[in-house]
mmCIF file of C-alpha atoms in Angstrom:
data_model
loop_
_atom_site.group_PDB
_atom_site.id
_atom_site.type_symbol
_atom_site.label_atom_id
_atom_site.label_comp_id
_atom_site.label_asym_id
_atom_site.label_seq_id
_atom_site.Cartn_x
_atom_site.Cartn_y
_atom_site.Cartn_z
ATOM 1 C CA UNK A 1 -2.445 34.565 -86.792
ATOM 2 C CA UNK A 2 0.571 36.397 -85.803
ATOM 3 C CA UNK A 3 2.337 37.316 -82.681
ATOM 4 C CA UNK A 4 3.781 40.943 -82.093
ATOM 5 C CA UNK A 5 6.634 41.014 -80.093
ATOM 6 C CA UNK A 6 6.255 42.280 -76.658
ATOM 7 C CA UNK A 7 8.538 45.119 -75.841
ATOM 8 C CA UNK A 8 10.902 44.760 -72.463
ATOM 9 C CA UNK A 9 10.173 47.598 -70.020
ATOM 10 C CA UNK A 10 13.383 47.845 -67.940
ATOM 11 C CA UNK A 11 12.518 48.870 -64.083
ATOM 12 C CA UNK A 12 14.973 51.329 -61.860
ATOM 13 C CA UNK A 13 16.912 49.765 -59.273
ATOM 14 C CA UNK A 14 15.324 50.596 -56.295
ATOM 15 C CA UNK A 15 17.224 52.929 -54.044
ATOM 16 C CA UNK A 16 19.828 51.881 -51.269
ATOM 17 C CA UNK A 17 18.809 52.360 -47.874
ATOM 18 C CA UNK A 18 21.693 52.929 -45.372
ATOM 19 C CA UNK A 19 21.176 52.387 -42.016
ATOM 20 C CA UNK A 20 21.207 55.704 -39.915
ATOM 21 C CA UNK A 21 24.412 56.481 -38.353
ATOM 22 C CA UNK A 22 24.783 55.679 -34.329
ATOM 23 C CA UNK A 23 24.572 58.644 -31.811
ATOM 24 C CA UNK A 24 27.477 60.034 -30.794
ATOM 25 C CA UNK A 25 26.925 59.946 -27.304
ATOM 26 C CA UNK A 26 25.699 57.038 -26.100
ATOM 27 C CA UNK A 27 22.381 57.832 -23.719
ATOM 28 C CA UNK A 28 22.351 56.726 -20.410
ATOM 29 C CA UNK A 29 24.615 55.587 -17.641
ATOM 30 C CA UNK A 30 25.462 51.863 -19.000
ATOM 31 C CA UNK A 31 28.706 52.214 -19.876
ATOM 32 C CA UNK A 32 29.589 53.742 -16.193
ATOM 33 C CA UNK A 33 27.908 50.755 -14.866
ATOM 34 C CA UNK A 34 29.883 48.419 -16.549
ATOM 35 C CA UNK A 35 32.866 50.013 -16.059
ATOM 36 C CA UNK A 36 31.886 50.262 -12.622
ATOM 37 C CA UNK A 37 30.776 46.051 -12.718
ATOM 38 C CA UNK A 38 34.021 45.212 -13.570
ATOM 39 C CA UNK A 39 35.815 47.162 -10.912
ATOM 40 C CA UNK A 40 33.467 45.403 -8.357
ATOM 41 C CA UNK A 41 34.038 41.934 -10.480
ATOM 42 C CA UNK A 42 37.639 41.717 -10.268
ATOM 43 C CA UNK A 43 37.877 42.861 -6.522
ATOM 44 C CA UNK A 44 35.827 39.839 -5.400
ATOM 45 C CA UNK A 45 37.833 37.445 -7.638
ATOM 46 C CA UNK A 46 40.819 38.425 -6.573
ATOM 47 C CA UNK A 47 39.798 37.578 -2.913
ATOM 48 C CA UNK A 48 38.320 34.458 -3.230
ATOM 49 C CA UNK A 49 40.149 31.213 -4.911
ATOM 50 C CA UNK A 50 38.682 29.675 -7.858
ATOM 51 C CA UNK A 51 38.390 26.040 -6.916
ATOM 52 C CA UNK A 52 35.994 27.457 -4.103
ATOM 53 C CA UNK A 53 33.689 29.124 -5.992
ATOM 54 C CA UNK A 54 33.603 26.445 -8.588
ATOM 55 C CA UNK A 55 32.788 23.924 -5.742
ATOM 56 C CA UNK A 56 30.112 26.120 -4.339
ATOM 57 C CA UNK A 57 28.319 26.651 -7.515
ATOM 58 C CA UNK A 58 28.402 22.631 -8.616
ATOM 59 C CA UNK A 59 26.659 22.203 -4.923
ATOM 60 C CA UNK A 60 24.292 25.116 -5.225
ATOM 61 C CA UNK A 61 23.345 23.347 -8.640
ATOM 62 C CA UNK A 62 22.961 19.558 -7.228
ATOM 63 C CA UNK A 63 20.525 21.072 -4.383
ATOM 64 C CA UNK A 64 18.306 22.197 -6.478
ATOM 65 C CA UNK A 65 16.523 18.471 -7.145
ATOM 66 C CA UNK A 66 16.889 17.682 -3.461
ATOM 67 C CA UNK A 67 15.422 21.316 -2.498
ATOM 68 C CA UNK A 68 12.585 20.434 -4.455
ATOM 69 C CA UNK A 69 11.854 16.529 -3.947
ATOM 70 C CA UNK A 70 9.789 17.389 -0.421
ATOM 71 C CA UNK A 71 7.252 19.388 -2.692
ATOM 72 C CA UNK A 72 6.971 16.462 -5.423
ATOM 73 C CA UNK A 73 5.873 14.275 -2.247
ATOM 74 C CA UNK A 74 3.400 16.654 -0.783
ATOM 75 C CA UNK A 75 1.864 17.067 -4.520
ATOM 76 C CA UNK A 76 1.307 13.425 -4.524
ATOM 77 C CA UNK A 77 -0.195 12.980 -1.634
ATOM 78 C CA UNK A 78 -2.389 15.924 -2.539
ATOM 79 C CA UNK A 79 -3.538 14.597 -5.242
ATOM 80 C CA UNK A 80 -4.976 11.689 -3.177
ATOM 81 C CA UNK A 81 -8.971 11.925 -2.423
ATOM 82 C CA UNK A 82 -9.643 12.654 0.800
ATOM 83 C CA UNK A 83 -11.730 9.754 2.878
ATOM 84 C CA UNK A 84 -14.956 10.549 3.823
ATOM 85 C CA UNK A 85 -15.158 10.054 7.464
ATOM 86 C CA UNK A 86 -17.309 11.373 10.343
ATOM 87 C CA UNK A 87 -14.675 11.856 12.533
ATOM 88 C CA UNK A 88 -13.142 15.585 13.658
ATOM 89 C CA UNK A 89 -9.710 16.002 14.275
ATOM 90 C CA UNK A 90 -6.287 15.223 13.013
ATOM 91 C CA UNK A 91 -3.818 12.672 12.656
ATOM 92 C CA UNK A 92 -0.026 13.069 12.629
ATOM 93 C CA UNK A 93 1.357 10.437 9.973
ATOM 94 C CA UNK A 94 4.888 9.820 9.953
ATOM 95 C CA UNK A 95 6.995 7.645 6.867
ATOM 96 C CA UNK A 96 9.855 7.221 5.224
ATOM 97 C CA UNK A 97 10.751 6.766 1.418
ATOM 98 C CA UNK A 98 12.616 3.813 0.128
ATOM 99 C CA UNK A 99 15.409 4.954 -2.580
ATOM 100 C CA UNK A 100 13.586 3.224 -5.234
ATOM 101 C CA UNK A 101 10.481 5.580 -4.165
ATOM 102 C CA UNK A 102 8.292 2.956 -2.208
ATOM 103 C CA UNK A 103 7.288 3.710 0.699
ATOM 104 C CA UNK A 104 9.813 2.381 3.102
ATOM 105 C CA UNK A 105 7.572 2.600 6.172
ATOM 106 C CA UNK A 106 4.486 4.619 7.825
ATOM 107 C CA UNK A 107 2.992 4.830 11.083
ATOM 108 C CA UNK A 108 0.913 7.023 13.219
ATOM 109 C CA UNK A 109 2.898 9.391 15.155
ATOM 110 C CA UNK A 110 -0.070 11.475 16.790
ATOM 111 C CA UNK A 111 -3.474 9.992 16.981
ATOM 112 C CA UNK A 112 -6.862 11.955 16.305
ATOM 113 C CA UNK A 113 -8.488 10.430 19.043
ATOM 114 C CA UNK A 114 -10.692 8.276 16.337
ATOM 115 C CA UNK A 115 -9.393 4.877 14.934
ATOM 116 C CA UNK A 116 -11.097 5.539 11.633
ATOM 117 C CA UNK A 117 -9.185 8.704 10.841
ATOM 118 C CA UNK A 118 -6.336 7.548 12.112
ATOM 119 C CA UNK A 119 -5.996 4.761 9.491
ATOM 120 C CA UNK A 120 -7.731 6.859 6.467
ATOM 121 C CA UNK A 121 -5.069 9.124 7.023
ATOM 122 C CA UNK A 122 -2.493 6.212 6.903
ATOM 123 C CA UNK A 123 -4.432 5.061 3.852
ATOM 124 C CA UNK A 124 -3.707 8.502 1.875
ATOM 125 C CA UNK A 125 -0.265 8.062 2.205
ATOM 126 C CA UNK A 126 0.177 4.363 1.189
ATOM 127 C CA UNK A 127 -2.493 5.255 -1.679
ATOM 128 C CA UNK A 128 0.144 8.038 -2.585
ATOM 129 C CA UNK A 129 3.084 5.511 -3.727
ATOM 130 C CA UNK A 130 5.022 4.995 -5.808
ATOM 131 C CA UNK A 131 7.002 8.390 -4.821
ATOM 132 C CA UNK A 132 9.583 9.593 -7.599
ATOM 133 C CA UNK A 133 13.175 8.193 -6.325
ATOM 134 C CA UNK A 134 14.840 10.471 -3.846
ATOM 135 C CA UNK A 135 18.085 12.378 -5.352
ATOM 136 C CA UNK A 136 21.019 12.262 -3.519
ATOM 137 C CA UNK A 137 20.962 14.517 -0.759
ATOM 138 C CA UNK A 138 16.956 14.185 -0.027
ATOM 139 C CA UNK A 139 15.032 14.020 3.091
ATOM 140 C CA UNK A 140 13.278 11.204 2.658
ATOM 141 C CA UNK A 141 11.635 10.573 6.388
ATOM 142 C CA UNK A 142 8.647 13.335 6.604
ATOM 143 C CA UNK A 143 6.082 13.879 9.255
ATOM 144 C CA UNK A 144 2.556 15.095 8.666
ATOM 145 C CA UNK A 145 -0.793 16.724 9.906
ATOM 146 C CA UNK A 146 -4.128 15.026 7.901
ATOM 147 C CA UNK A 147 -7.637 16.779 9.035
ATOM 148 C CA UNK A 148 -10.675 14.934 9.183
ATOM 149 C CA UNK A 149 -14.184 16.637 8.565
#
């Protein structure tokens, strides 16, 4: 048996593509804007100190966890099945939160009129605890309205 010797077939280099060439003229009005940005920029830096706006942006920043803890509460206690009771109305439930996120104390602060209601609705909020812990800077002492039928 013999073997023939295969012939190399060379292949062109395929062809360089260059990139096509910016506008001249840049379209729009973005370059007038930001020349026009950092007019308006270094007006209002000039006028107000640093350490200021520094200050106010670190306490903008920490209120953001304390801006949103009285929503984490109301989720929990939304989550919470509603008791079944007969009774119409609603009850006003007051409470407090502990800093390690018990509940620190709860009460009836307007009363349906019906004894059951009154304490389901006190029951929803102890069945809501453990609350996350309060950040710095939380209200923790919240106030509200639980319907019945």
């Amino acid at each position: 048996m013999s073997v023939r010797p295969q012939k190399r077939v060379e292949r062109p280099d395929p062809p360089k593509v260059t990139p096509a060439p910016h506008p001249a003229k840049p379209r729009g009005n973005a370059d007038r804007n930001a020349r026009a940005g950092t007019q308006s920029g270094n007006a209002a830096k000039a006028s107000q100190p640093r350490q200021a706006s520094k200050e106010r942006t670190q306490k903008a920043q920490g209120n953001a966890a304390a801006s949103n803890y009285p929503g984490q509460v109301m989720r929990r206690i939304s989550r919470v099945p509603r008791p079944r009771t007969s009774a119409r109305g609603e009850a006003v439930i007051t409470f407090t939160i502990a800093a390690n996120g018990s509940l620190a104390s709860a009460g009836v602060a307007g009363s349906s009129g019906f004894v059951a209601l009154d304490q389901a609705a006190l029951a929803v909020v102890r069945m809501a605890q453990p609350f996350p812990p309060p950040p710095t800077g939380a209200r923790r002492s919240y106030s509200i309205k639980i319907k019945g039928r």
